[in-house]
Amino acid sequence: MNSVSVNAARTIASVAAGAVWLDVYRYLDALGLAVSGGRDSNVGVAGLTLGGGLSYFIPRFGFVCDNVVNYEVVLASGEVVNANASSRSDLFFALKGGSNNFGVVTRFDFKIFTQGNIWAGSIGYEISTKEQQLEAFSRFTDANNDDTNAALIHGYAWIEGHSDWLISNVYAYTKLEPYPEIFETFMSIKPQIWNGMRITTMKNMAIEMDGSNPSGDRQVYVTVTVSNNVALLSRVFDIANVLLEPLKNKPGLRYAMAYQAIPTCVMSHSLVSGGNALGLDPADGNLVLIFLDISWKKSTDDKIMNKQAGSFLKQVETFAASLGMLHKWKYLNYAAQWQDPIVGYGHENREKLRAVSRKYDPGQVFQKQVPGGYKLF
């Protein structure tokens, strides 16, 4: 269930649902090809894609789900069907962000493209550079529409054993051009704690990303989407910083927050690809996806960690809404269990998803008998 193959025309990669992105990049790198896929080697292809999917390539090609041309799906009835633009197009639409609500996807057929090495890596900075970083990130988010080869994860982390926050930015430029102009401001910010920028492969960069996300701890995610505004982004950090204070003595604490650009070009690619269920539109303007990730060791700390994550969400949403800068979309793959990302797709899209569920799963097996995930009803 983790096989990867490419058709004779080298236009489609067929990926079995049990594959992780390392399986995909290991195969495609050797062929000089790529897919708009996940950034972490150990993340599953199926879960990331069905939730929409972020990638270094989203400015060029849209969300990962926008690059699927066909899904092979086992329905609740046991029937194996294909969903694409010309056959079961309603199911095809629903699977582009609708998660595991309609069937068991057993194969993804992705559009692929010629791709060699990339320029990528991470740079660490002192927290004293925060204001410079936020200004640079906001400008980057707007400029990303003009240079779609660039991708950036602007991250903050407080880790047990450290006396202060550190800033860790992950940069990727999918054209083989070191130190492109769009990253020039970031490259000039000093001091730098480390600089890991180099020419690399998709596979090796994905392995590096997996290494920066240790597994085995207790964890809560929470996500919110806002307009691109420096003052707002600065306030978000301040909220996170205050909520961190009572957690600093907790064993194994890793408290991280990331900002990621969702420029209008991403949404435009989605429309060209036939649309998806996410509910985003270029008219929304350039957006910033915010992700808070807290991990810790002891189950006795579960309550306070979830409380602080919930408080972060409430305070950020309240402040952003007061400025008219809160967006309804919540990225499903970053959402807490108690968030409802499907509601964030908008009323019309949620009703479309419900109609597809009734049509292809009349007994509501995937709503009532499959645990986990975000349900439609």
XYZ file of C-alpha atoms in Angstrom:
377
model
C 0.000 0.000 0.000
C 2.973 2.391 -0.233
C 3.799 1.974 -3.929
C 4.625 4.886 -6.239
C 4.609 4.713 -10.038
C 4.739 7.122 -12.961
C 2.895 6.765 -16.271
C 4.746 6.457 -19.581
C 4.078 10.099 -20.464
C 5.635 11.200 -17.148
C 2.605 13.341 -16.336
C 0.932 11.362 -13.532
C 2.273 9.768 -10.358
C 0.050 7.103 -8.819
C 0.572 6.834 -5.081
C -0.938 4.154 -2.852
C -2.705 5.481 0.219
C -0.299 3.893 2.690
C 2.691 5.857 1.399
C 4.451 8.625 3.284
C 6.058 11.539 1.463
C 9.515 9.981 1.789
C 8.291 7.129 -0.444
C 7.153 9.665 -3.036
C 10.268 11.846 -3.072
C 12.656 8.910 -3.008
C 11.036 7.642 -6.218
C 10.464 10.946 -8.029
C 13.821 12.588 -7.196
C 15.604 9.849 -9.109
C 13.501 10.655 -12.179
C 13.966 14.419 -12.028
C 10.264 14.821 -11.254
C 8.192 16.173 -8.381
C 4.672 16.527 -7.083
C 3.239 19.327 -5.004
C 3.409 17.280 -1.816
C 4.045 17.419 1.905
C 7.141 18.844 3.535
C 7.750 16.192 6.215
C 9.087 12.794 5.159
C 7.070 10.805 7.700
C 3.672 12.416 7.084
C 1.135 10.256 5.296
C 0.138 11.109 1.749
C -3.528 10.306 2.381
C -4.178 12.399 5.466
C -2.316 15.456 4.255
C -3.956 15.419 0.826
C -7.510 14.828 2.049
C -7.164 17.769 4.431
C -6.114 20.150 1.630
C -2.359 19.926 1.992
C 0.439 22.472 2.306
C 3.586 22.245 0.207
C 6.616 24.273 -0.842
C 4.905 24.370 -4.235
C 1.559 25.893 -3.251
C 2.373 29.326 -4.756
C 3.066 27.598 -8.090
C 0.391 24.906 -8.109
C -2.120 25.465 -5.307
C -2.879 23.149 -2.415
C -1.794 19.527 -2.608
C -5.407 18.459 -3.203
C -5.564 20.760 -6.246
C -2.954 18.556 -7.897
C -4.928 15.313 -7.630
C -6.500 14.307 -10.943
C -8.098 11.086 -9.736
C -8.941 9.277 -6.510
C -9.529 5.542 -6.320
C -12.078 5.101 -3.525
C -13.744 2.197 -1.743
C -17.273 3.290 -0.835
C -19.233 2.090 2.193
C -21.007 -0.370 -0.104
C -17.679 -2.017 -0.934
C -17.743 -0.713 -4.511
C -14.406 0.532 -5.840
C -14.824 3.688 -7.911
C -12.738 6.445 -9.457
C -13.523 10.097 -8.787
C -12.198 12.742 -11.138
C -13.297 15.773 -13.140
C -15.337 13.710 -15.622
C -16.574 10.828 -13.453
C -18.242 11.390 -10.079
C -17.116 14.993 -10.134
C -19.124 15.769 -6.995
C -17.163 13.176 -5.018
C -13.954 14.466 -6.622
C -14.733 17.955 -5.320
C -15.633 16.685 -1.857
C -12.404 14.724 -1.446
C -10.400 17.915 -2.030
C -10.452 18.949 1.597
C -13.366 16.869 2.876
C -11.145 14.393 4.741
C -12.273 10.815 5.499
C -16.007 11.459 5.291
C -16.882 9.676 2.038
C -14.929 6.450 1.638
C -11.511 4.872 1.893
C -9.159 6.332 -0.685
C -6.753 3.635 -1.841
C -4.864 5.527 -4.564
C -4.086 9.128 -5.445
C -3.162 10.116 -9.004
C -1.183 13.369 -8.908
C -0.075 15.767 -11.614
C 3.717 15.819 -11.710
C 6.285 18.150 -13.246
C 9.987 18.324 -14.034
C 11.982 19.342 -10.966
C 15.623 19.181 -10.038
C 17.282 20.175 -6.806
C 15.997 23.063 -4.729
C 17.654 25.714 -2.567
C 16.355 25.187 0.944
C 17.121 24.892 4.626
C 16.609 26.773 7.856
C 18.160 29.736 9.614
C 17.939 30.430 13.347
C 17.774 33.935 14.798
C 17.618 35.567 18.201
C 14.219 36.752 19.405
C 15.574 40.329 19.444
C 15.071 40.341 15.653
C 11.308 39.708 15.939
C 10.095 43.086 14.666
C 12.411 42.939 11.651
C 11.212 39.405 10.995
C 7.514 40.306 11.100
C 7.980 43.242 8.738
C 9.922 41.009 6.346
C 7.335 38.229 6.586
C 4.450 40.570 5.800
C 6.263 41.924 2.748
C 7.110 38.374 1.689
C 3.436 37.363 1.881
C 2.493 40.096 -0.586
C 5.514 39.511 -2.851
C 4.867 35.756 -3.032
C 2.293 36.415 -5.761
C 5.088 37.746 -7.974
C 7.681 35.085 -7.171
C 5.866 31.785 -6.817
C 9.069 29.755 -6.500
C 9.445 30.894 -2.901
C 8.036 29.287 0.246
C 8.595 30.202 3.887
C 7.648 28.908 7.322
C 8.254 31.716 9.814
C 8.582 29.986 13.170
C 8.979 30.781 16.861
C 9.877 28.211 19.506
C 10.391 28.048 23.254
C 12.021 24.762 24.253
C 12.740 23.375 27.703
C 16.272 24.217 28.744
C 16.431 27.480 26.798
C 16.161 30.864 28.477
C 14.242 32.598 25.691
C 12.392 32.167 22.435
C 14.279 31.514 19.240
C 13.181 32.178 15.687
C 13.599 29.402 13.143
C 12.676 30.120 9.540
C 12.428 27.386 6.925
C 13.062 28.685 3.410
C 12.604 26.885 0.106
C 13.174 28.143 -3.410
C 12.018 25.626 -5.971
C 14.036 27.170 -8.766
C 17.737 26.384 -8.524
C 18.805 29.883 -7.482
C 20.595 30.415 -4.148
C 19.754 33.551 -2.183
C 16.957 34.887 -4.414
C 15.875 38.494 -4.073
C 12.578 37.678 -2.335
C 14.520 36.383 0.709
C 17.120 39.165 0.697
C 15.755 40.973 3.766
C 15.684 37.790 5.839
C 19.229 36.900 4.804
C 20.474 40.289 5.998
C 18.983 39.977 9.495
C 21.681 39.360 12.108
C 22.729 37.727 14.322
C 22.069 34.260 12.956
C 22.361 31.334 15.358
C 22.731 28.855 12.521
C 22.441 28.866 8.737
C 21.568 25.579 7.037
C 20.788 26.904 3.567
C 22.088 24.742 0.719
C 21.265 23.048 -2.569
C 19.370 19.883 -1.718
C 16.749 17.397 -2.868
C 13.081 17.199 -1.946
C 13.814 13.905 -0.182
C 16.603 15.267 1.979
C 14.708 18.414 2.869
C 11.697 16.315 3.895
C 13.940 14.177 6.124
C 15.323 17.325 7.760
C 11.807 18.582 8.473
C 10.868 15.274 10.072
C 13.913 15.501 12.320
C 12.773 18.884 13.616
C 9.433 17.437 14.751
C 10.151 14.754 17.366
C 7.400 12.210 17.964
C 6.228 10.405 21.082
C 5.167 13.362 23.228
C 1.707 14.542 24.189
C 0.580 17.305 21.872
C -2.123 19.796 20.961
C -2.423 21.821 17.754
C -4.594 24.859 17.166
C -4.933 27.009 14.049
C -6.414 30.302 12.931
C -6.276 32.311 9.701
C -6.022 36.098 9.528
C -5.313 38.908 7.086
C -1.731 39.924 6.410
C -1.062 42.756 8.855
C 2.129 43.375 10.837
C 0.460 44.841 13.921
C -1.898 41.865 14.109
C 0.921 39.347 13.731
C 2.902 41.105 16.457
C -0.096 40.977 18.808
C -0.468 37.242 18.121
C 3.078 36.675 19.334
C 2.407 38.754 22.456
C -0.656 36.622 23.244
C 1.357 33.418 22.812
C 4.149 34.771 24.986
C 1.854 35.624 27.912
C 0.150 32.219 27.761
C 3.536 30.488 27.735
C 4.566 31.825 31.135
C 2.714 29.329 33.414
C 3.917 26.413 31.273
C 7.663 27.001 31.408
C 8.272 24.594 34.271
C 6.415 21.690 32.647
C 8.625 18.673 31.770
C 9.488 18.321 28.114
C 7.743 21.523 27.046
C 8.053 22.487 23.404
C 5.957 25.539 22.598
C 6.067 26.548 18.952
C 4.178 28.887 16.669
C 4.439 29.356 12.921
C 3.173 31.855 10.387
C 2.687 30.715 6.783
C 1.692 32.826 3.803
C -1.424 31.950 1.815
C -1.179 34.486 -1.038
C -4.008 34.947 -3.511
C -2.100 33.040 -6.200
C -2.701 29.835 -4.216
C -6.455 30.342 -4.336
C -6.330 31.207 -8.038
C -4.626 27.883 -8.789
C -7.408 26.138 -6.911
C -10.050 27.743 -9.115
C -8.176 26.797 -12.298
C -8.016 23.199 -11.074
C -11.792 23.026 -10.726
C -12.097 24.269 -7.160
C -11.888 22.548 -3.812
C -13.938 22.362 -0.638
C -11.769 24.713 1.440
C -13.853 27.835 0.875
C -11.007 30.211 0.002
C -11.265 32.873 -2.690
C -8.726 35.321 -4.204
C -11.089 38.106 -3.153
C -10.143 37.287 0.452
C -6.743 38.877 -0.157
C -3.395 37.594 1.057
C -3.828 35.557 4.222
C -1.621 34.246 7.013
C -2.123 30.778 8.460
C -1.134 30.642 12.135
C -0.323 27.381 13.853
C 0.322 26.861 17.566
C 1.887 23.518 18.498
C 2.435 22.574 22.154
C 4.022 19.288 23.213
C 4.819 17.967 26.691
C 5.581 14.764 28.634
C 3.071 14.172 31.435
C -0.645 13.372 31.160
C -1.208 15.394 34.332
C -0.423 18.510 32.273
C -3.028 17.766 29.586
C -5.656 20.054 31.090
C -3.534 23.169 31.348
C -1.979 22.676 27.899
C -5.380 22.400 26.234
C -6.637 25.338 28.302
C -3.773 27.562 27.146
C -4.234 26.494 23.517
C -7.936 27.301 23.751
C -7.212 30.658 25.335
C -4.724 31.457 22.572
C -7.343 30.721 19.933
C -10.049 32.760 21.655
C -7.827 35.793 22.206
C -6.394 35.791 18.683
C -9.816 35.350 17.088
C -11.302 38.123 19.227
C -8.522 40.573 18.423
C -8.435 39.749 14.699
C -12.229 40.045 14.482
C -12.099 43.471 16.153
C -9.902 44.612 13.248
C -12.068 42.915 10.624
C -9.137 40.617 9.840
C -10.344 37.197 11.012
C -10.916 34.630 8.258
C -13.270 31.690 8.669
C -10.907 29.080 7.155
C -9.141 26.720 9.532
C -6.600 24.359 7.995
C -7.952 20.913 8.854
C -4.566 19.252 9.270
C -3.553 21.780 11.943
C -6.880 21.935 13.786
C -7.396 20.862 17.382
C -9.840 18.032 18.043
C -12.270 20.567 19.468
C -12.123 22.908 16.472
C -14.527 22.485 13.528
C -12.634 23.188 10.295
C -15.545 22.009 8.125
C -17.648 24.940 9.361
C -14.806 27.185 8.187
C -15.343 25.997 4.617
C -18.528 28.067 4.544
C -22.208 27.122 4.555
C -22.423 26.408 0.826
C -19.459 24.064 0.740
C -20.501 22.286 3.910
C -23.920 21.597 2.376
C -22.231 20.289 -0.779
C -20.158 17.913 1.333
C -23.233 16.740 3.212
C -25.047 16.067 -0.061
C -22.110 13.997 -1.334
C -22.069 12.053 1.926
C -25.772 11.214 1.641
C -25.346 10.144 -1.979
C -22.296 7.894 -1.663
C -22.765 6.762 1.942
C -26.543 6.571 2.489
C -26.088 4.442 5.601
C -23.723 7.075 7.036
C -21.004 4.531 7.815
C -18.285 7.163 7.692
C -20.260 9.557 9.897
C -21.403 7.140 12.589
C -19.121 4.095 12.578
C -15.696 5.525 11.732
C -14.039 7.131 14.779
C -11.982 10.286 14.640
C -11.813 13.076 12.130
C -14.160 15.995 11.618
C -17.693 14.921 10.789
C -20.185 16.643 8.512
C -23.318 16.358 10.626
